[in-house]
Short mmCIF file of C-alpha atoms and ligand atoms in Angstrom, two decimals:
data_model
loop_
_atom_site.label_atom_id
_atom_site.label_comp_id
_atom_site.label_asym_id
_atom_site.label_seq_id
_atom_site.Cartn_x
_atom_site.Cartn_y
_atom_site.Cartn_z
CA UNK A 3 -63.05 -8.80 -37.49
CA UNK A 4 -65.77 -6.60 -38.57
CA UNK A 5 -67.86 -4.84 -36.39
CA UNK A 6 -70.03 -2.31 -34.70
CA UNK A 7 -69.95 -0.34 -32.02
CA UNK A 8 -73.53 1.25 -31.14
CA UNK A 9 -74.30 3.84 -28.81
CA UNK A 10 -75.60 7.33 -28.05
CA UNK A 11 -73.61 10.25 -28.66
CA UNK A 12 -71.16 10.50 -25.80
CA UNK A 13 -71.16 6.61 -25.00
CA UNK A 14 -67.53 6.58 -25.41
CA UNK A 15 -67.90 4.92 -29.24
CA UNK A 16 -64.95 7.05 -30.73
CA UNK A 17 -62.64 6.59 -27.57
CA UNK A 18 -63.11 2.13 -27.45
CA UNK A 19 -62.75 2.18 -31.69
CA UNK A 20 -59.60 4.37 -31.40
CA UNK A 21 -58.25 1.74 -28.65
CA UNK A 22 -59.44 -1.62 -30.09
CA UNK A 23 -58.26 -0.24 -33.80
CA UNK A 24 -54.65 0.43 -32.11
CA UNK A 25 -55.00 -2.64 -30.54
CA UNK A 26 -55.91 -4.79 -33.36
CA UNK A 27 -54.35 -2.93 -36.16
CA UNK A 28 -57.93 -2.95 -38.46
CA UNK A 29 -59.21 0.38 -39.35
CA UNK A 30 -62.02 2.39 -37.16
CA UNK A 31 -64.26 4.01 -39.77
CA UNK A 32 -66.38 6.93 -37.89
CA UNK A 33 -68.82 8.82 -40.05
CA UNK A 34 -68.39 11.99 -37.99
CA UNK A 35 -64.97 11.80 -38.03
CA UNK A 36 -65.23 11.31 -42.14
CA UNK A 37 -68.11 14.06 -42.32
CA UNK A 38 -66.33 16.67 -40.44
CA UNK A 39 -63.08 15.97 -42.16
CA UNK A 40 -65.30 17.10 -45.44
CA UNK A 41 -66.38 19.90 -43.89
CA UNK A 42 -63.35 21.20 -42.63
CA UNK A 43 -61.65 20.61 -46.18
CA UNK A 44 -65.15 22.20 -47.61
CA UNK A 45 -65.47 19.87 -50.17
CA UNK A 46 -69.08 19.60 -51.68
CA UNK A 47 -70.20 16.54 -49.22
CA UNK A 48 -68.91 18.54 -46.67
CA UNK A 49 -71.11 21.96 -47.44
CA UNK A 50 -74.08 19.30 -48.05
CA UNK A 51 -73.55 17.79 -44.50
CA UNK A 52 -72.61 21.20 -42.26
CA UNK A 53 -75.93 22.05 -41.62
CA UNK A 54 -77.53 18.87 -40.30
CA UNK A 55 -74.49 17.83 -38.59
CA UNK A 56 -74.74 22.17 -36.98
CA UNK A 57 -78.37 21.29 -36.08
CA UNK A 58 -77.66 17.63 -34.19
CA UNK A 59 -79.82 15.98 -37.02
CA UNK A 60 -78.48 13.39 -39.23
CA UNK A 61 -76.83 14.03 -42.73
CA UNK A 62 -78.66 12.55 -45.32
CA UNK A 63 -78.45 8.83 -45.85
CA UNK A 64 -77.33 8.89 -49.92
CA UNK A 65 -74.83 10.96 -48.61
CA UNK A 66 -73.35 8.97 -45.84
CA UNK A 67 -73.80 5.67 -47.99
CA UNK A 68 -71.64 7.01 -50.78
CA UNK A 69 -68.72 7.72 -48.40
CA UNK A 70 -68.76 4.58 -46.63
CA UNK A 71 -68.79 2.23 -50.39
CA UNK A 72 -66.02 4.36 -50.62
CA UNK A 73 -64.31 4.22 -47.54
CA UNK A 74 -64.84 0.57 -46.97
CA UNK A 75 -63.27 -0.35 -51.15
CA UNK A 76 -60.17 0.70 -50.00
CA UNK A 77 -57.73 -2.09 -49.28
CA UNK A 78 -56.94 -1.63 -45.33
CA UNK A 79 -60.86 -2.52 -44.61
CA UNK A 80 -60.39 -5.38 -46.15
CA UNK A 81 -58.85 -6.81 -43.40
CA UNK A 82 -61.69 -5.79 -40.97
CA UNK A 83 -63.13 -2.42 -39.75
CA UNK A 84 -64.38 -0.79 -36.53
CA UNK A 85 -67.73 1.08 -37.39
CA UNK A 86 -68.08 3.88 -35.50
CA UNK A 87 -71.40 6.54 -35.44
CA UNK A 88 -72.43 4.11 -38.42
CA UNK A 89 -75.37 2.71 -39.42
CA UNK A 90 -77.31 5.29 -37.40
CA UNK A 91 -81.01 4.33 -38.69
CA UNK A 92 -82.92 1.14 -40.03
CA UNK A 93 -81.98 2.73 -43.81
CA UNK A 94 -78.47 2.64 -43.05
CA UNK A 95 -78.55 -0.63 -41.72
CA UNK A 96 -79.81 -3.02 -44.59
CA UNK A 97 -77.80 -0.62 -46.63
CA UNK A 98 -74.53 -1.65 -44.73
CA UNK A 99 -76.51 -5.54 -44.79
CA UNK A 100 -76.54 -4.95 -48.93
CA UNK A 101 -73.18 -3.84 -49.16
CA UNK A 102 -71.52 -6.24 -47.06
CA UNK A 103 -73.59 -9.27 -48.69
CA UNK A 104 -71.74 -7.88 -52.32
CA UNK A 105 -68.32 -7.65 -50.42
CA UNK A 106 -69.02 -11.55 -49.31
CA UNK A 107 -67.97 -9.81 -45.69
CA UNK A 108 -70.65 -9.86 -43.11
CA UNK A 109 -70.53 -8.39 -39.57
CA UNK A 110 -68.77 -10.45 -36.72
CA UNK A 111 -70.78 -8.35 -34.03
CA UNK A 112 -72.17 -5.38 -33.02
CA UNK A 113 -71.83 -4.03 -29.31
CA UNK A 114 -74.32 -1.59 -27.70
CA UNK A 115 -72.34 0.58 -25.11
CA UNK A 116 -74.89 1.42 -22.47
CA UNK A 117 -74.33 4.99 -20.29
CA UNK A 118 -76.92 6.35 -18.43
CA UNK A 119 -78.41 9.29 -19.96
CA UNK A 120 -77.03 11.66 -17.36
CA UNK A 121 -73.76 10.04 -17.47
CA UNK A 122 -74.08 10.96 -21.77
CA UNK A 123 -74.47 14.80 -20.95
CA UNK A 124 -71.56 15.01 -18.20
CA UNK A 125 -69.58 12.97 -20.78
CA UNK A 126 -70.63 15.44 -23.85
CA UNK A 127 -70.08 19.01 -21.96
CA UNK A 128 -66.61 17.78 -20.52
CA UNK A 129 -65.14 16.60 -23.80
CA UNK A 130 -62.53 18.04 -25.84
CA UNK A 131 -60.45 17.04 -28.58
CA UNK A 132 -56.80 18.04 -29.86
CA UNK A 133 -57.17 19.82 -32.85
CA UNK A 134 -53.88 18.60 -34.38
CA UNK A 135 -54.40 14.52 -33.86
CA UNK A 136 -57.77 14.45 -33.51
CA UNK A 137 -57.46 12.59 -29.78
CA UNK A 138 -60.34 13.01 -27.74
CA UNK A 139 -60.19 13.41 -23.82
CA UNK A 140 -62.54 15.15 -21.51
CA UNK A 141 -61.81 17.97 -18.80
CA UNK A 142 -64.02 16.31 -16.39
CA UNK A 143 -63.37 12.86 -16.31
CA UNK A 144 -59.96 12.03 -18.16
CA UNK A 145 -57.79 15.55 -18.77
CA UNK A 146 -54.79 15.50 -20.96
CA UNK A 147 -51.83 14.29 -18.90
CA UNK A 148 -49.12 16.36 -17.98
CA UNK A 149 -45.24 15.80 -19.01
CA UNK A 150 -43.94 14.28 -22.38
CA UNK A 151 -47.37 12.38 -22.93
CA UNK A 152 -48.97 15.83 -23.26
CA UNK A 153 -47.56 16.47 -26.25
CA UNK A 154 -49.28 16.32 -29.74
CA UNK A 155 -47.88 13.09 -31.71
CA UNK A 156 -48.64 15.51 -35.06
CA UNK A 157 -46.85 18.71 -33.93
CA UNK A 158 -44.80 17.66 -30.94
CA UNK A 159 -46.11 20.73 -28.92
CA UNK A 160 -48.84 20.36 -26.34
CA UNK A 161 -52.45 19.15 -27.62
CA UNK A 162 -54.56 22.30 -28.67
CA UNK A 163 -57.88 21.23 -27.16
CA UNK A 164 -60.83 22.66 -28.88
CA UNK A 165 -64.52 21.77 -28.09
CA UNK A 166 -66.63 20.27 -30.95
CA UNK A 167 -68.91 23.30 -32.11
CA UNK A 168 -72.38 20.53 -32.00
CA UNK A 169 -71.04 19.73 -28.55
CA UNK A 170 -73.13 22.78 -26.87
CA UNK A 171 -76.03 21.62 -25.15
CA UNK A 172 -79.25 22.44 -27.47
CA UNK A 173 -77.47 20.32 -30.08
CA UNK A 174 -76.56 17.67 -27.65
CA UNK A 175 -80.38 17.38 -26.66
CA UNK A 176 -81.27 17.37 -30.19
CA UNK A 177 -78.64 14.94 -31.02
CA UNK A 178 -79.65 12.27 -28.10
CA UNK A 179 -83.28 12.62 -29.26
CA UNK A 180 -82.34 11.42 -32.72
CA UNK A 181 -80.43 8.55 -30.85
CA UNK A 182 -83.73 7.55 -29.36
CA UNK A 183 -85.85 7.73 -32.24
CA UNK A 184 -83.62 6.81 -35.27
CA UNK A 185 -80.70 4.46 -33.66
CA UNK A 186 -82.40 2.67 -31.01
CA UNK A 187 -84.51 0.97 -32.98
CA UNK A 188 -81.57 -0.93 -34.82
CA UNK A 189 -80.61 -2.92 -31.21
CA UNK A 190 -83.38 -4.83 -32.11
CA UNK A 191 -82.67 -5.19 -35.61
CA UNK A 192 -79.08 -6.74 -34.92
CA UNK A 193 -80.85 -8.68 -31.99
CA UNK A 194 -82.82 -10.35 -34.14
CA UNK A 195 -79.57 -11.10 -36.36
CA UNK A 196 -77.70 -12.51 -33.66
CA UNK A 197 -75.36 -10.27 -33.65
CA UNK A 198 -75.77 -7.64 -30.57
CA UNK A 199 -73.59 -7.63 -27.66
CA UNK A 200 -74.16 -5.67 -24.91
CA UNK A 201 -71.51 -3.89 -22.44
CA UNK A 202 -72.17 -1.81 -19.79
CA UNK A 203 -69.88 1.40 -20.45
CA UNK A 204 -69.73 3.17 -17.33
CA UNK A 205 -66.72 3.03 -15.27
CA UNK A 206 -62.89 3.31 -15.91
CA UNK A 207 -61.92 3.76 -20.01
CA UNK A 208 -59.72 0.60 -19.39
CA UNK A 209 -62.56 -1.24 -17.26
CA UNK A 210 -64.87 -0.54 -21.02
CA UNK A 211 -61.84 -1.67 -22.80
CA UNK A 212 -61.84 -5.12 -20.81
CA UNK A 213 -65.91 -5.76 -21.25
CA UNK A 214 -65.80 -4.70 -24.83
CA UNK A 215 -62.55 -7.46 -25.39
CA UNK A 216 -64.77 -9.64 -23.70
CA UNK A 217 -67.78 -9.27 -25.56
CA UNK A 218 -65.87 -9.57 -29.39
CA UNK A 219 -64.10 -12.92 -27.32
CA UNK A 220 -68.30 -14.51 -27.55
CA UNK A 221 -68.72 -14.03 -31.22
CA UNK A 222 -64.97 -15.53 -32.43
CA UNK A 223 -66.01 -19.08 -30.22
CA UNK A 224 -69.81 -18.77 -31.78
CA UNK A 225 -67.80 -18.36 -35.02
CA UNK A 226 -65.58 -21.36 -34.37
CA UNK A 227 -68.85 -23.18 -33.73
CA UNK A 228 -70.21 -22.40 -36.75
CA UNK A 229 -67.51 -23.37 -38.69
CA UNK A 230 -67.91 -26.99 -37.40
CA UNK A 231 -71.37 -26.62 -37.15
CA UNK A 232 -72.03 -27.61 -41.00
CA UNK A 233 -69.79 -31.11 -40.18
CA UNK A 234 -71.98 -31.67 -37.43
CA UNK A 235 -75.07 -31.36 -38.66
CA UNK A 236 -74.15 -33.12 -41.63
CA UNK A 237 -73.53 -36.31 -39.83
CA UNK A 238 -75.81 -35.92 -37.36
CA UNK A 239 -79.39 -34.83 -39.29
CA UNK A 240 -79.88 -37.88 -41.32
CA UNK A 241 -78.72 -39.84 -38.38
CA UNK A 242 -81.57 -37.68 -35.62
CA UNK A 243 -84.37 -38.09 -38.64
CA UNK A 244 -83.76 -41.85 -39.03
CA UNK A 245 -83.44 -41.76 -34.84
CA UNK A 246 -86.72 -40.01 -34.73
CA UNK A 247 -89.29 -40.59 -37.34
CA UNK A 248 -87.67 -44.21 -38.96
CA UNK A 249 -88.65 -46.62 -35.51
CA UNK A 250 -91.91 -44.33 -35.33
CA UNK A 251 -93.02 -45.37 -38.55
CA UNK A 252 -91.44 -48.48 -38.27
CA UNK A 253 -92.94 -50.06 -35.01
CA UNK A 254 -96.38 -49.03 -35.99
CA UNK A 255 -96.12 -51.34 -38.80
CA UNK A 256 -94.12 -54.25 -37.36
CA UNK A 257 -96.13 -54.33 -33.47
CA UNK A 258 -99.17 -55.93 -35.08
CA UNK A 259 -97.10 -57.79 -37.75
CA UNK A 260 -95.17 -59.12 -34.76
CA UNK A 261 -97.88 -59.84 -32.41
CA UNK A 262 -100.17 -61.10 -35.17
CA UNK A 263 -98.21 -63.96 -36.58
CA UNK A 264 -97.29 -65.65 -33.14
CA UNK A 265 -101.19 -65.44 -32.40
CA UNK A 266 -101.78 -67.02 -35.79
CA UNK A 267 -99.16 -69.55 -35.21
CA UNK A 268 -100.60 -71.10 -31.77
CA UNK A 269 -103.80 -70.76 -32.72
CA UNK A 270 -103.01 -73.37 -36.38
CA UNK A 271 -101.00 -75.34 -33.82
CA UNK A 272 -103.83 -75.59 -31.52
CA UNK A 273 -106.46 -76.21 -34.66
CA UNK A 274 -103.83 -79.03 -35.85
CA UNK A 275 -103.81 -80.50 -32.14
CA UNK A 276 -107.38 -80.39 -31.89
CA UNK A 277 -107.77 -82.33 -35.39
CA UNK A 278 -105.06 -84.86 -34.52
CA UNK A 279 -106.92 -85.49 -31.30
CA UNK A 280 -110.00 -85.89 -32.95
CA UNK A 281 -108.88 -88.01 -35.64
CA UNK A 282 -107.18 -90.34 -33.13
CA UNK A 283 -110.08 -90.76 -30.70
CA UNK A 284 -112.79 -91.76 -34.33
CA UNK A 285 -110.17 -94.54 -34.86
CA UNK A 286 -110.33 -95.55 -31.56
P1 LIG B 9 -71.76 11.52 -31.73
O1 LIG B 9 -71.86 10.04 -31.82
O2 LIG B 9 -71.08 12.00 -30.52
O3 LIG B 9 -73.08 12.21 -31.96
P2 LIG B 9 -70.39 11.64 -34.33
O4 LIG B 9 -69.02 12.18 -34.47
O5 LIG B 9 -70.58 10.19 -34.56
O6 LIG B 9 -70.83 12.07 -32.87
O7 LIG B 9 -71.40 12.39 -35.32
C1 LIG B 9 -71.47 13.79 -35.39
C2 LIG B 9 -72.58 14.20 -36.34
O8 LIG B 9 -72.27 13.73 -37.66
C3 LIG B 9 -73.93 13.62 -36.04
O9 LIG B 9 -74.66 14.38 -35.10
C4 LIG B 9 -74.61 13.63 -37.42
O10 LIG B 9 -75.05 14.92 -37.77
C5 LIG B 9 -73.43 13.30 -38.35
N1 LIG B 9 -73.33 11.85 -38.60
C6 LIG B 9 -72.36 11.00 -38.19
N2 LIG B 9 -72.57 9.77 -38.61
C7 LIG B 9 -73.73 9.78 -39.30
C8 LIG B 9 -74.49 8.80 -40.00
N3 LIG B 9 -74.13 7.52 -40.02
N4 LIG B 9 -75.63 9.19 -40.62
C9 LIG B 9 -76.03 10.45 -40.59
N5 LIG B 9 -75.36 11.44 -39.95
C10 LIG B 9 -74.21 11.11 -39.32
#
């Protein structure tokens, strides 16, 4: 299965790839995840990207395009992969076409979560993530649960929740304008691909879970189709062009031809008649 998951910042991307990757056992590949990984080790890509990421804008396509050749050569994406907060523009997107075209791996599907724009700020100011496994919950609308599943699967203490430093709310603003203008644009461009699926992802993590099964569940029976497809239409085309244009072609040319030669026919038999009569009654 490869796919992606498309939505505005806060649409609950990160939280359905984490769930479906668990679920599925193919890897979820998030650019921001990768990105801020590189920043936090400091590594040159990660000094290049700190300042858009800081500002809400995007990190420069080359940039992003290097890391995911890179991340999707190695041998668990081969399987499959769960994009996650990538492509984000139309560049990104025939980039990822390009790539996967090489790879002889195209996408299965790509689902749009869909949150209401208030819903995306609520979501964004509540959220927090542990700084130890990197799991994301939210103070608002799904805290970190108390007991033994509080604790940290990475340090076995209690999750250390820490707020992401572009989640403040002149970056968020930024950050949902640049959905608008540089990511919305590419629901169309999968549209047109047949490949967009749309879920409605408001509601209960587990309720987001279900619809986003359920969309993935459309593609796999169009994919089955389209397997046998090629069978089908290989027995069936020359059979539908000889069903339509053959007779077409065929009863303009034989209508006349078959009303002619009885008309022909009665009319010599009634010319011979006529003669035989006429002969008979001069001997007579
Ligand atoms: P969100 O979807 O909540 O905005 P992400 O973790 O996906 O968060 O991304 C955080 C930041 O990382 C983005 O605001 C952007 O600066 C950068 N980023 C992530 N993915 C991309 C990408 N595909 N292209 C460019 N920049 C990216």
């Amino acid at each position: 299965m490869r796919i992606v998951l498309l939505g505005a910042p806060g649409s609950g991307k990160g939280t359905q790839a984490h769930r479906l990757a668990e679920r599925s056992g193919i890897p979820q590949i998030s650019t921001g995840d990768l990105l801020r990984a590189a920043v936090a080790r400091g590594t040159p890509l990660g000094l290049q990207a700190k300042a858009a990421m800081d500002s809400g804008g995007l990190v420069d396509d080359a940039l992003v395009l290097g890391m995911i050749r890179e991340r999707l050569a190695e041998p668990d994406a081969r399987a499959g992969f769960i994009l996650d907060g990538f492509p984000r523009n139309l560049v990104q997107a025939a980039a990822l076409d390009g790539l996967l075209a090489e790879l002889g791996q195209p996408l299965d599907a790509v689902v749009q979560l869909e949150v209401d724009p208030a819903e995306l700020v609520r979501r964004i100011s509540g959220r927090r993530s542990c700084a130890d496994c990197g799991r994301v919950f939210n103070v608002l609308t799904s805290p970190p649960p108390s007991g033994a599943a509080a604790v940290c699967p990475k340090t076995g203490a209690p999750h250390r929740l820490i707020q992401r430093p572009d989640d403040n709310e002149a970056t968020v603003a930024e950050r949902l304008r640049v959905y608008e203008e540089k990511t919305r644009p590419l629901i169309a461009f999968y549209q047109s691909r047949g490949l967009l699926r749309v879920i409605e992802a408001e509601g209960g993590l587990d309720a987001v879970t279900q619809r986003l099964a359920q969309a993935l569940a459309a593609p796999a029976a169009a994919r089955a189709a389209r397997r046998n497809a090629p069978k089908r239409a290989a027995r069936r085309k020359p059979a539908r062009t000889a069903g339509r244009r053959r007779p077409a072609v065929r009863t303009a040319k034989r209508r006349p031809a078959r009303k002619k030669a009885p008309v022909r026919a009665a009319r010599k038999k009634r010319a011979a008649s006529l003669r035989t009569r006429k002969a008979a009654r001069r001997r007579r």
